[in-house]
PDB file of C-alpha atoms in Angstrom:
ATOM      1  CA  ALA A 190     -15.482-118.686 185.539  1.00  0.00           C
ATOM      2  CA  PRO A 191     -15.493-115.032 185.830  1.00  0.00           C
ATOM      3  CA  ALA A 192     -16.504-113.425 189.178  1.00  0.00           C
ATOM      4  CA  PRO A 193     -20.073-112.290 189.268  1.00  0.00           C
ATOM      5  CA  GLU A 194     -20.629-108.521 188.977  1.00  0.00           C
ATOM      6  CA  PRO A 195     -21.285-106.887 192.328  1.00  0.00           C
ATOM      7  CA  GLU A 196     -24.747-105.501 192.978  1.00  0.00           C
ATOM      8  CA  PRO A 197     -24.948-101.708 192.651  1.00  0.00           C
ATOM      9  CA  VAL A 198     -24.850 -99.986 195.992  1.00  0.00           C
ATOM     10  CA  LYS A 199     -28.069 -98.274 196.760  1.00  0.00           C
ATOM     11  CA  PRO A 200     -27.897 -94.915 198.668  1.00  0.00           C
ATOM     12  CA  HIS A 201     -29.192 -94.683 202.202  1.00  0.00           C
ATOM     13  CA  PHE A 202     -32.166 -92.398 202.280  1.00  0.00           C
ATOM     14  CA  VAL A 203     -33.380 -89.982 204.991  1.00  0.00           C
ATOM     15  CA  LYS A 204     -36.568 -87.993 204.721  1.00  0.00           C
ATOM     16  CA  ILE A 205     -35.609 -84.155 204.372  1.00  0.00           C
ATOM     17  CA  ASN A 206     -38.868 -82.286 203.976  1.00  0.00           C
ATOM     18  CA  LYS A 207     -40.589 -81.330 207.137  1.00  0.00           C
ATOM     19  CA  ALA A 208     -44.039 -80.545 205.520  1.00  0.00           C
ATOM     20  CA  THR A 209     -46.022 -81.654 202.614  1.00  0.00           C
ATOM     21  CA  ILE A 210     -44.766 -80.125 199.399  1.00  0.00           C
ATOM     22  CA  LEU A 211     -47.267 -79.155 196.721  1.00  0.00           C
ATOM     23  CA  GLU A 212     -44.791 -77.559 194.320  1.00  0.00           C
ATOM     24  CA  GLU A 213     -42.803 -79.413 191.580  1.00  0.00           C
ATOM     25  CA  ILE A 214     -39.549 -77.989 193.114  1.00  0.00           C
ATOM     26  CA  TYR A 215     -37.875 -78.626 196.387  1.00  0.00           C
ATOM     27  CA  GLU A 216     -34.574 -76.884 197.340  1.00  0.00           C
ATOM     28  CA  ASP A 217     -32.215 -78.916 199.728  1.00  0.00           C
ATOM     29  CA  ASN A 218     -30.236 -76.210 201.587  1.00  0.00           C
ATOM     30  CA  ASP A 219     -28.574 -78.807 203.936  1.00  0.00           C
ATOM     31  CA  THR A 220     -25.854 -80.460 201.888  1.00  0.00           C
ATOM     32  CA  GLY A 221     -22.816 -79.524 203.553  1.00  0.00           C
ATOM     33  CA  THR A 222     -19.753 -78.818 201.440  1.00  0.00           C
ATOM     34  CA  ASN A 223     -18.721 -82.061 199.639  1.00  0.00           C
ATOM     35  CA  GLY A 224     -20.311 -85.302 198.796  1.00  0.00           C
ATOM     36  CA  LYS A 225     -22.707 -87.285 196.645  1.00  0.00           C
ATOM     37  CA  TYR A 226     -26.366 -86.716 197.293  1.00  0.00           C
ATOM     38  CA  SER A 227     -29.134 -88.881 195.822  1.00  0.00           C
ATOM     39  CA  TYR A 228     -32.968 -88.075 195.972  1.00  0.00           C
ATOM     40  CA  TYR A 229     -36.159 -89.603 195.145  1.00  0.00           C
ATOM     41  CA  VAL A 230     -39.659 -88.556 195.232  1.00  0.00           C
ATOM     42  CA  THR A 231     -43.004 -90.091 196.390  1.00  0.00           C
ATOM     43  CA  ALA A 232     -46.640 -88.817 196.195  1.00  0.00           C
ATOM     44  CA  LEU A 233     -48.880 -89.047 199.220  1.00  0.00           C
ATOM     45  CA  MET A 234     -52.307 -90.376 198.573  1.00  0.00           C
ATOM     46  CA  SER A 235     -53.314 -89.937 202.147  1.00  0.00           C
ATOM     47  CA  LYS A 236     -51.441 -89.425 205.493  1.00  0.00           C
ATOM     48  CA  ASP A 237     -50.358 -93.258 205.530  1.00  0.00           C
ATOM     49  CA  ILE A 238     -50.391 -94.375 201.758  1.00  0.00           C
ATOM     50  CA  ALA A 239     -47.589 -93.314 199.404  1.00  0.00           C
ATOM     51  CA  SER A 240     -46.763 -94.124 195.910  1.00  0.00           C
ATOM     52  CA  THR A 241     -43.974 -96.179 194.732  1.00  0.00           C
ATOM     53  CA  PRO A 242     -40.703 -94.180 194.927  1.00  0.00           C
ATOM     54  CA  SER A 243     -39.572 -92.625 191.770  1.00  0.00           C
ATOM     55  CA  ALA A 244     -36.202 -93.506 190.263  1.00  0.00           C
ATOM     56  CA  TYR A 245     -33.362 -91.645 192.108  1.00  0.00           C
ATOM     57  CA  ALA A 246     -31.249 -88.845 190.954  1.00  0.00           C
ATOM     58  CA  SER A 247     -27.717 -88.101 192.142  1.00  0.00           C
ATOM     59  CA  VAL A 248     -25.547 -85.055 192.237  1.00  0.00           C
ATOM     60  CA  GLU A 249     -21.847 -84.807 193.239  1.00  0.00           C
ATOM     61  CA  LEU A 250     -20.962 -81.528 195.119  1.00  0.00           C
ATOM     62  CA  THR A 251     -17.571 -80.016 195.468  1.00  0.00           C
ATOM     63  CA  ASP A 252     -16.725 -77.195 197.876  1.00  0.00           C
ATOM     64  CA  THR A 253     -15.672 -74.202 195.841  1.00  0.00           C
ATOM     65  CA  TYR A 254     -16.435 -71.747 198.300  1.00  0.00           C
ATOM     66  CA  PRO A 255     -13.846 -69.811 200.135  1.00  0.00           C
ATOM     67  CA  PRO A 256     -14.156 -69.053 203.838  1.00  0.00           C
ATOM     68  CA  GLU A 257     -15.300 -65.632 205.178  1.00  0.00           C
ATOM     69  CA  ILE A 258     -12.864 -62.809 204.826  1.00  0.00           C
ATOM     70  CA  PRO A 259     -10.867 -61.973 207.934  1.00  0.00           C
ATOM     71  CA  SER A 260     -12.127 -58.740 209.618  1.00  0.00           C
ATOM     72  CA  ASN A 261     -10.847 -56.148 211.872  1.00  0.00           C
ATOM     73  CA  LEU A 262      -7.172 -56.556 211.119  1.00  0.00           C
ATOM     74  CA  VAL A 263      -5.084 -54.128 213.261  1.00  0.00           C
ATOM     75  CA  VAL A 264      -1.200 -53.818 213.510  1.00  0.00           C
ATOM     76  CA  PHE A 265       0.649 -52.390 216.439  1.00  0.00           C
ATOM     77  CA  LYS A 266       4.382 -51.374 216.402  1.00  0.00           C
ATOM     78  CA  ALA A 267       6.323 -53.300 219.053  1.00  0.00           C
ATOM     79  CA  LYS A 268       9.869 -53.805 220.005  1.00  0.00           C
ATOM     80  CA  GLY A 269      11.569 -55.743 217.234  1.00  0.00           C
ATOM     81  CA  TYR A 270       8.442 -56.612 215.376  1.00  0.00           C
ATOM     82  CA  MET A 271       5.081 -55.573 214.139  1.00  0.00           C
ATOM     83  CA  LEU A 272       2.170 -57.362 215.761  1.00  0.00           C
ATOM     84  CA  LEU A 273      -0.917 -58.195 213.670  1.00  0.00           C
ATOM     85  CA  MET A 274      -4.252 -59.142 215.053  1.00  0.00           C
ATOM     86  CA  TRP A 275      -7.599 -59.962 213.473  1.00  0.00           C
ATOM     87  CA  ARG A 276     -11.043 -61.354 214.213  1.00  0.00           C
ATOM     88  CA  GLU A 277     -11.293 -65.133 213.980  1.00  0.00           C
ATOM     89  CA  VAL A 278     -13.117 -66.646 210.933  1.00  0.00           C
ATOM     90  CA  ASP A 279     -15.993 -68.816 211.752  1.00  0.00           C
ATOM     91  CA  ASP A 280     -15.950 -71.600 209.318  1.00  0.00           C
ATOM     92  CA  LYS A 281     -16.355 -75.195 209.707  1.00  0.00           C
ATOM     93  CA  ASP A 282     -13.654 -76.247 207.410  1.00  0.00           C
ATOM     94  CA  LEU A 283     -11.140 -73.274 208.116  1.00  0.00           C
ATOM     95  CA  SER A 284      -7.564 -74.651 207.709  1.00  0.00           C
ATOM     96  CA  HIS A 285      -5.274 -71.666 208.292  1.00  0.00           C
ATOM     97  CA  TYR A 286      -4.501 -68.079 207.383  1.00  0.00           C
ATOM     98  CA  LYS A 287      -2.204 -66.399 205.122  1.00  0.00           C
ATOM     99  CA  ILE A 288      -0.355 -63.142 205.989  1.00  0.00           C
ATOM    100  CA  TYR A 289       0.483 -60.775 203.001  1.00  0.00           C
ATOM    101  CA  ARG A 290       2.713 -57.710 203.257  1.00  0.00           C
ATOM    102  CA  LYS A 291       3.777 -54.632 201.001  1.00  0.00           C
ATOM    103  CA  VAL A 292       6.861 -52.676 201.785  1.00  0.00           C
ATOM    104  CA  GLU A 293       6.640 -49.020 200.944  1.00  0.00           C
ATOM    105  CA  GLY A 294       7.498 -48.850 197.282  1.00  0.00           C
ATOM    106  CA  ASP A 295       6.092 -52.318 196.348  1.00  0.00           C
ATOM    107  CA  ASP A 296       3.203 -52.501 193.853  1.00  0.00           C
ATOM    108  CA  GLU A 297       1.708 -55.633 195.169  1.00  0.00           C
ATOM    109  CA  PHE A 298       1.486 -57.780 198.225  1.00  0.00           C
ATOM    110  CA  ARG A 299       3.820 -60.645 198.754  1.00  0.00           C
ATOM    111  CA  LEU A 300       3.044 -63.727 200.854  1.00  0.00           C
ATOM    112  CA  LEU A 301       4.898 -63.289 204.089  1.00  0.00           C
ATOM    113  CA  ALA A 302       3.500 -66.229 206.095  1.00  0.00           C
ATOM    114  CA  ASP A 303       1.428 -69.298 204.995  1.00  0.00           C
ATOM    115  CA  ASN A 304      -0.087 -71.830 207.160  1.00  0.00           C
ATOM    116  CA  VAL A 305      -0.717 -69.661 210.308  1.00  0.00           C
ATOM    117  CA  LYS A 306      -2.932 -71.986 212.380  1.00  0.00           C
ATOM    118  CA  ASP A 307      -4.759 -71.757 215.665  1.00  0.00           C
ATOM    119  CA  THR A 308      -4.242 -68.205 216.189  1.00  0.00           C
ATOM    120  CA  THR A 309      -5.398 -64.725 215.124  1.00  0.00           C
ATOM    121  CA  ARG A 310      -2.077 -63.057 215.891  1.00  0.00           C
ATOM    122  CA  TYR A 311       1.236 -62.832 213.872  1.00  0.00           C
ATOM    123  CA  GLN A 312       4.542 -61.221 214.592  1.00  0.00           C
ATOM    124  CA  ASP A 313       6.505 -59.806 211.675  1.00  0.00           C
ATOM    125  CA  LYS A 314      10.049 -59.746 212.822  1.00  0.00           C
ATOM    126  CA  ARG A 315      11.565 -58.952 209.453  1.00  0.00           C
ATOM    127  CA  VAL A 316      10.989 -55.172 209.895  1.00  0.00           C
ATOM    128  CA  ARG A 317      13.406 -52.228 209.586  1.00  0.00           C
ATOM    129  CA  PRO A 318      13.167 -48.782 211.145  1.00  0.00           C
ATOM    130  CA  GLY A 319      11.955 -46.075 208.992  1.00  0.00           C
ATOM    131  CA  ARG A 320      10.029 -48.261 206.433  1.00  0.00           C
ATOM    132  CA  LYS A 321       6.190 -48.329 206.089  1.00  0.00           C
ATOM    133  CA  TYR A 322       4.533 -51.688 205.949  1.00  0.00           C
ATOM    134  CA  THR A 323       1.031 -52.626 204.757  1.00  0.00           C
ATOM    135  CA  TYR A 324      -0.488 -55.958 205.632  1.00  0.00           C
ATOM    136  CA  ALA A 325      -3.546 -58.020 204.688  1.00  0.00           C
ATOM    137  CA  VAL A 326      -4.820 -61.520 205.828  1.00  0.00           C
ATOM    138  CA  SER A 327      -6.842 -64.210 204.044  1.00  0.00           C
ATOM    139  CA  ALA A 328      -8.321 -67.436 205.363  1.00  0.00           C
ATOM    140  CA  VAL A 329      -7.971 -70.763 203.591  1.00  0.00           C
ATOM    141  CA  ASP A 330     -10.303 -73.715 203.963  1.00  0.00           C
ATOM    142  CA  GLU A 331      -9.521 -77.467 203.993  1.00  0.00           C
ATOM    143  CA  LYS A 332     -10.026 -77.655 200.182  1.00  0.00           C
ATOM    144  CA  GLY A 333      -7.605 -74.973 199.553  1.00  0.00           C
ATOM    145  CA  ASN A 334     -10.182 -72.089 198.695  1.00  0.00           C
ATOM    146  CA  GLU A 335      -8.710 -68.847 199.738  1.00  0.00           C
ATOM    147  CA  SER A 336     -10.859 -65.736 200.857  1.00  0.00           C
ATOM    148  CA  ALA A 337     -10.285 -62.382 199.548  1.00  0.00           C
ATOM    149  CA  TYR A 338      -7.842 -60.073 201.529  1.00  0.00           C
ATOM    150  CA  SER A 339      -8.951 -58.551 204.831  1.00  0.00           C
ATOM    151  CA  ASN A 340      -8.936 -54.806 205.364  1.00  0.00           C
ATOM    152  CA  GLN A 341      -5.455 -53.435 204.792  1.00  0.00           C
ATOM    153  CA  VAL A 342      -3.481 -51.768 207.557  1.00  0.00           C
ATOM    154  CA  GLU A 343      -0.231 -49.902 207.406  1.00  0.00           C
ATOM    155  CA  GLU A 344       2.390 -48.803 210.036  1.00  0.00           C
ATOM    156  CA  GLN A 345       5.683 -47.222 209.994  1.00  0.00           C
ATOM    157  CA  TYR A 346       8.177 -49.023 211.897  1.00  0.00           C
TER     158      TYR A 346
END
């Protein structure tokens, strides 16, 4: 005999509105970044009497938003390297930073370092005297969304 069909899993619901809603629209601004969200509506007849819940509707959300853009990037010439420092990005799902560099004469930035974690500093030890370098930093979240470049800084080594 074939196995019986499993019962569909019903979502666990939590009341999300704080006050009575008189409009036909409600905007849920606290969904986080990923997941499946299901909703239903009831009408209140009085403080303690509610209608039967409506059928529920579900939506699947995917994080497509990049983290904040790193800011306040500065560069300092040091002995044997260029030191980059920037303000930390405050993003719950920040994964890492990417460092980009243009050497004088280059038209576009090239990826210098990927996966810079747990720091807001980077030492570029691949520098040569007499050359001008331009740097930018981006932030990447756990879903791989990458921010735009930070402010650009340049320094002659």
